[in-house]
């Protein structure tokens, strides 16, 4: 009866026998000649207390084993999720790189054709024609920048972005970028003003990425 507390009562005061009985699960071993009500009562109380303690330890072990099993399953699922995300990021990165490469080739051709037209390879263009050529050229440049932005974003998310930080004189960079957007702003009826203090301090940044941030802000605006 493994579920019951067992106390062995024996006429033989044999220590080896007592140890053997305890090894097989007895909670106590009593020698009859030394027995009285007080000794028996104390032995039974202690046996019941030890039995409850053993049951509690056994229950805690089962709970711990169950928790460890759940933890292992959760860790396994977490690893699978991480691996899936890595695969998803790899697929996205490969797609962006491939798409960017495939888009750059025709853009380079289009840009070359536009530059040839502006240089008068096919003859002098009228002012309206030049206006549309300029608009097309700007949008080609903008599309090329969008592709570069996609690559930069992909590299940043992958932790592969390389930055060369240093002191950057922001004033001429701001003026140059604003100048690039003046025609676009005028076409949209927007007044673009660069208002900078004379004592504007340098900023600590990667000049290319700093410029790209400004281009993104103006383009979005």
CSV table of C-alpha atoms in Angstrom, one decimal:
chain,number,residue,atom,x,y,z
A,1,UNK,CA,0.0,0.0,0.0
A,2,UNK,CA,2.4,2.7,-1.2
A,3,UNK,CA,-0.1,5.5,-0.6
A,4,UNK,CA,-0.3,4.7,3.1
A,5,UNK,CA,2.2,5.7,5.8
A,6,UNK,CA,3.8,2.5,7.3
A,7,UNK,CA,5.2,2.0,10.8
A,8,UNK,CA,6.9,-1.3,11.5
A,9,UNK,CA,6.3,-2.7,15.0
A,10,UNK,CA,8.6,-5.7,15.8
A,11,UNK,CA,9.8,-7.7,18.7
A,12,UNK,CA,13.3,-7.8,17.3
A,13,UNK,CA,15.5,-4.8,18.0
A,14,UNK,CA,17.7,-5.4,14.9
A,15,UNK,CA,19.2,-2.2,13.5
A,16,UNK,CA,19.9,-3.9,10.1
A,17,UNK,CA,16.3,-5.0,9.9
A,18,UNK,CA,15.1,-1.5,10.8
A,19,UNK,CA,17.3,0.1,8.0
A,20,UNK,CA,16.0,-2.5,5.5
A,21,UNK,CA,12.4,-1.7,6.5
A,22,UNK,CA,13.0,2.0,6.1
A,23,UNK,CA,14.7,1.5,2.8
A,24,UNK,CA,11.6,-0.3,1.5
A,25,UNK,CA,9.4,2.7,2.5
A,26,UNK,CA,8.6,2.3,6.2
A,27,UNK,CA,8.4,5.7,8.0
A,28,UNK,CA,9.4,4.3,11.4
A,29,UNK,CA,10.6,1.1,13.1
A,30,UNK,CA,9.4,0.5,16.7
A,31,UNK,CA,10.8,-2.1,19.2
A,32,UNK,CA,7.9,-3.7,21.2
A,33,UNK,CA,9.7,-3.9,24.6
A,34,UNK,CA,10.4,-0.1,24.5
A,35,UNK,CA,6.8,0.8,23.4
A,36,UNK,CA,4.3,2.8,25.4
A,37,UNK,CA,1.4,5.1,24.5
A,38,UNK,CA,3.6,8.2,24.5
A,39,UNK,CA,6.2,6.7,22.2
A,40,UNK,CA,3.6,5.2,19.9
A,41,UNK,CA,1.6,8.5,19.7
A,42,UNK,CA,4.7,10.5,18.9
A,43,UNK,CA,5.9,7.9,16.3
A,44,UNK,CA,2.5,7.9,14.5
A,45,UNK,CA,2.3,11.7,14.4
A,46,UNK,CA,5.8,11.9,13.0
A,47,UNK,CA,5.1,9.2,10.5
A,48,UNK,CA,2.0,11.1,9.3
A,49,UNK,CA,4.0,14.4,9.1
A,50,UNK,CA,6.8,12.7,7.1
A,51,UNK,CA,4.2,11.1,4.9
A,52,UNK,CA,2.6,14.4,4.1
A,53,UNK,CA,6.0,16.0,3.5
A,54,UNK,CA,6.9,13.2,1.1
A,55,UNK,CA,3.6,13.6,-0.8
A,56,UNK,CA,4.2,17.3,-1.0
A,57,UNK,CA,7.7,16.8,-2.3
A,58,UNK,CA,6.4,14.3,-4.8
A,59,UNK,CA,3.7,16.6,-6.0
A,60,UNK,CA,6.2,19.5,-6.3
A,61,UNK,CA,8.5,17.3,-8.4
A,62,UNK,CA,5.6,16.4,-10.7
A,63,UNK,CA,4.7,20.1,-11.0
A,64,UNK,CA,8.3,20.9,-11.7
A,65,UNK,CA,8.6,18.2,-14.3
A,66,UNK,CA,5.4,19.5,-16.0
A,67,UNK,CA,6.7,23.0,-15.9
A,68,UNK,CA,10.0,22.0,-17.4
A,69,UNK,CA,8.1,20.1,-20.1
A,70,UNK,CA,6.0,23.2,-20.9
A,71,UNK,CA,9.1,25.3,-20.9
A,72,UNK,CA,10.9,23.0,-23.3
A,73,UNK,CA,7.9,23.1,-25.6
A,74,UNK,CA,7.7,26.9,-25.4
A,75,UNK,CA,11.5,27.2,-26.1
A,76,UNK,CA,11.0,24.9,-29.0
A,77,UNK,CA,8.2,27.0,-30.4
A,78,UNK,CA,10.2,30.2,-29.8
A,79,UNK,CA,13.1,28.7,-31.7
A,80,UNK,CA,10.8,27.7,-34.6
A,81,UNK,CA,9.3,31.2,-34.7
A,82,UNK,CA,12.8,32.8,-34.7
A,83,UNK,CA,13.9,30.5,-37.5
A,84,UNK,CA,10.7,31.4,-39.5
A,85,UNK,CA,11.3,35.1,-39.0
A,86,UNK,CA,15.0,34.7,-40.1
A,87,UNK,CA,13.8,32.9,-43.2
A,88,UNK,CA,11.2,35.6,-43.8
A,89,UNK,CA,13.8,38.4,-43.4
A,90,UNK,CA,16.1,36.5,-45.8
A,91,UNK,CA,13.4,36.2,-48.4
A,92,UNK,CA,12.5,39.9,-48.0
A,93,UNK,CA,16.1,41.0,-48.3
A,94,UNK,CA,16.7,38.8,-51.3
A,95,UNK,CA,13.6,40.1,-53.0
A,96,UNK,CA,14.5,43.8,-52.3
A,97,UNK,CA,18.1,43.2,-53.6
A,98,UNK,CA,16.8,41.4,-56.7
A,99,UNK,CA,14.0,43.9,-57.4
A,100,UNK,CA,16.4,46.8,-56.9
A,101,UNK,CA,18.9,45.4,-59.3
A,102,UNK,CA,16.3,44.6,-61.9
A,103,UNK,CA,14.8,48.1,-61.6
A,104,UNK,CA,18.2,49.9,-61.8
A,105,UNK,CA,19.1,48.5,-65.2
A,106,UNK,CA,16.1,50.0,-67.1
A,107,UNK,CA,16.3,53.2,-65.1
A,108,UNK,CA,19.9,53.6,-66.2
A,109,UNK,CA,18.8,53.2,-69.8
A,110,UNK,CA,15.9,55.7,-69.4
A,111,UNK,CA,18.2,58.2,-67.7
A,112,UNK,CA,20.7,57.9,-70.6
A,113,UNK,CA,18.0,58.4,-73.2
A,114,UNK,CA,16.7,61.5,-71.3
A,115,UNK,CA,20.2,62.9,-71.0
A,116,UNK,CA,20.8,62.4,-74.8
A,117,UNK,CA,17.5,64.2,-75.5
A,118,UNK,CA,18.5,67.1,-73.3
A,119,UNK,CA,21.9,67.3,-75.0
A,120,UNK,CA,20.2,67.6,-78.4
A,121,UNK,CA,21.2,64.3,-79.9
A,122,UNK,CA,17.9,64.2,-81.9
A,123,UNK,CA,17.9,68.0,-82.5
A,124,UNK,CA,17.0,71.0,-80.5
A,125,UNK,CA,13.9,70.6,-78.3
A,126,UNK,CA,11.3,73.3,-77.8
A,127,UNK,CA,10.7,74.8,-74.4
A,128,UNK,CA,7.6,72.8,-73.7
A,129,UNK,CA,9.4,69.6,-74.7
A,130,UNK,CA,12.3,70.5,-72.4
A,131,UNK,CA,9.9,71.1,-69.5
A,132,UNK,CA,8.5,67.6,-69.8
A,133,UNK,CA,11.9,66.1,-70.2
A,134,UNK,CA,13.0,67.9,-67.0
A,135,UNK,CA,10.0,66.6,-65.1
A,136,UNK,CA,10.6,63.1,-66.4
A,137,UNK,CA,14.3,63.3,-65.5
A,138,UNK,CA,13.5,64.4,-61.9
A,139,UNK,CA,11.0,61.6,-61.5
A,140,UNK,CA,13.6,59.1,-62.8
A,141,UNK,CA,16.1,60.5,-60.2
A,142,UNK,CA,13.5,60.2,-57.5
A,143,UNK,CA,12.7,56.6,-58.4
A,144,UNK,CA,16.4,55.8,-58.2
A,145,UNK,CA,16.5,57.4,-54.8
A,146,UNK,CA,13.5,55.3,-53.7
A,147,UNK,CA,15.3,52.2,-54.7
A,148,UNK,CA,18.4,53.3,-52.8
A,149,UNK,CA,16.1,54.0,-49.8
A,150,UNK,CA,14.7,50.4,-50.0
A,151,UNK,CA,18.2,49.0,-49.9
A,152,UNK,CA,19.3,51.3,-47.1
A,153,UNK,CA,16.2,50.3,-45.0
A,154,UNK,CA,16.9,46.7,-45.7
A,155,UNK,CA,20.5,47.0,-44.6
A,156,UNK,CA,19.5,49.0,-41.4
A,157,UNK,CA,16.9,46.4,-40.4
A,158,UNK,CA,19.4,43.6,-41.0
A,159,UNK,CA,22.0,45.5,-38.9
A,160,UNK,CA,24.3,45.7,-42.0
A,161,UNK,CA,24.2,49.5,-42.5
A,162,UNK,CA,27.6,51.0,-42.6
A,163,UNK,CA,27.9,54.6,-41.3
A,164,UNK,CA,30.8,56.9,-41.4
A,165,UNK,CA,30.0,59.5,-38.7
A,166,UNK,CA,31.8,62.8,-38.3
A,167,UNK,CA,31.2,66.5,-38.1
A,168,UNK,CA,28.9,67.7,-40.9
A,169,UNK,CA,28.4,71.3,-41.8
A,170,UNK,CA,24.6,71.2,-42.1
A,171,UNK,CA,24.1,74.7,-43.7
A,172,UNK,CA,25.4,74.0,-47.2
A,173,UNK,CA,23.9,70.5,-47.2
A,174,UNK,CA,20.5,72.0,-46.3
A,175,UNK,CA,20.8,74.7,-49.0
A,176,UNK,CA,21.8,72.2,-51.6
A,177,UNK,CA,18.9,69.8,-50.9
A,178,UNK,CA,16.4,72.6,-50.7
A,179,UNK,CA,17.6,73.8,-54.1
A,180,UNK,CA,16.9,70.4,-55.6
A,181,UNK,CA,13.3,70.7,-54.4
A,182,UNK,CA,12.7,74.3,-55.5
A,183,UNK,CA,11.3,73.4,-58.9
A,184,UNK,CA,9.1,70.7,-57.5
A,185,UNK,CA,7.8,73.0,-54.8
A,186,UNK,CA,7.1,75.8,-57.3
A,187,UNK,CA,5.1,73.4,-59.5
A,188,UNK,CA,2.9,72.6,-56.4
A,189,UNK,CA,2.5,76.2,-55.3
A,190,UNK,CA,4.7,75.6,-52.2
A,191,UNK,CA,7.1,78.2,-51.0
A,192,UNK,CA,10.3,76.5,-49.7
A,193,UNK,CA,12.4,78.8,-47.5
A,194,UNK,CA,15.7,77.9,-45.8
A,195,UNK,CA,16.0,79.9,-42.6
A,196,UNK,CA,19.3,79.1,-40.8
A,197,UNK,CA,21.1,80.9,-38.0
A,198,UNK,CA,24.6,82.2,-38.8
A,199,UNK,CA,26.1,80.3,-35.8
A,200,UNK,CA,24.6,76.9,-36.7
A,201,UNK,CA,27.0,74.3,-35.2
A,202,UNK,CA,28.1,71.2,-37.1
A,203,UNK,CA,26.2,68.0,-36.5
A,204,UNK,CA,27.7,64.6,-35.7
A,205,UNK,CA,26.3,62.2,-38.4
A,206,UNK,CA,26.9,60.2,-41.5
A,207,UNK,CA,26.6,62.9,-44.2
A,208,UNK,CA,25.0,60.6,-46.8
A,209,UNK,CA,22.4,59.3,-44.4
A,210,UNK,CA,21.8,62.8,-42.9
A,211,UNK,CA,21.2,64.1,-46.4
A,212,UNK,CA,18.9,61.1,-47.2
A,213,UNK,CA,16.8,61.9,-44.1
A,214,UNK,CA,16.4,65.5,-45.2
A,215,UNK,CA,15.4,64.4,-48.8
A,216,UNK,CA,12.8,62.0,-47.3
A,217,UNK,CA,11.3,64.7,-45.1
A,218,UNK,CA,11.0,67.2,-47.9
A,219,UNK,CA,9.7,64.6,-50.3
A,220,UNK,CA,7.1,63.4,-47.9
A,221,UNK,CA,6.1,67.0,-47.1
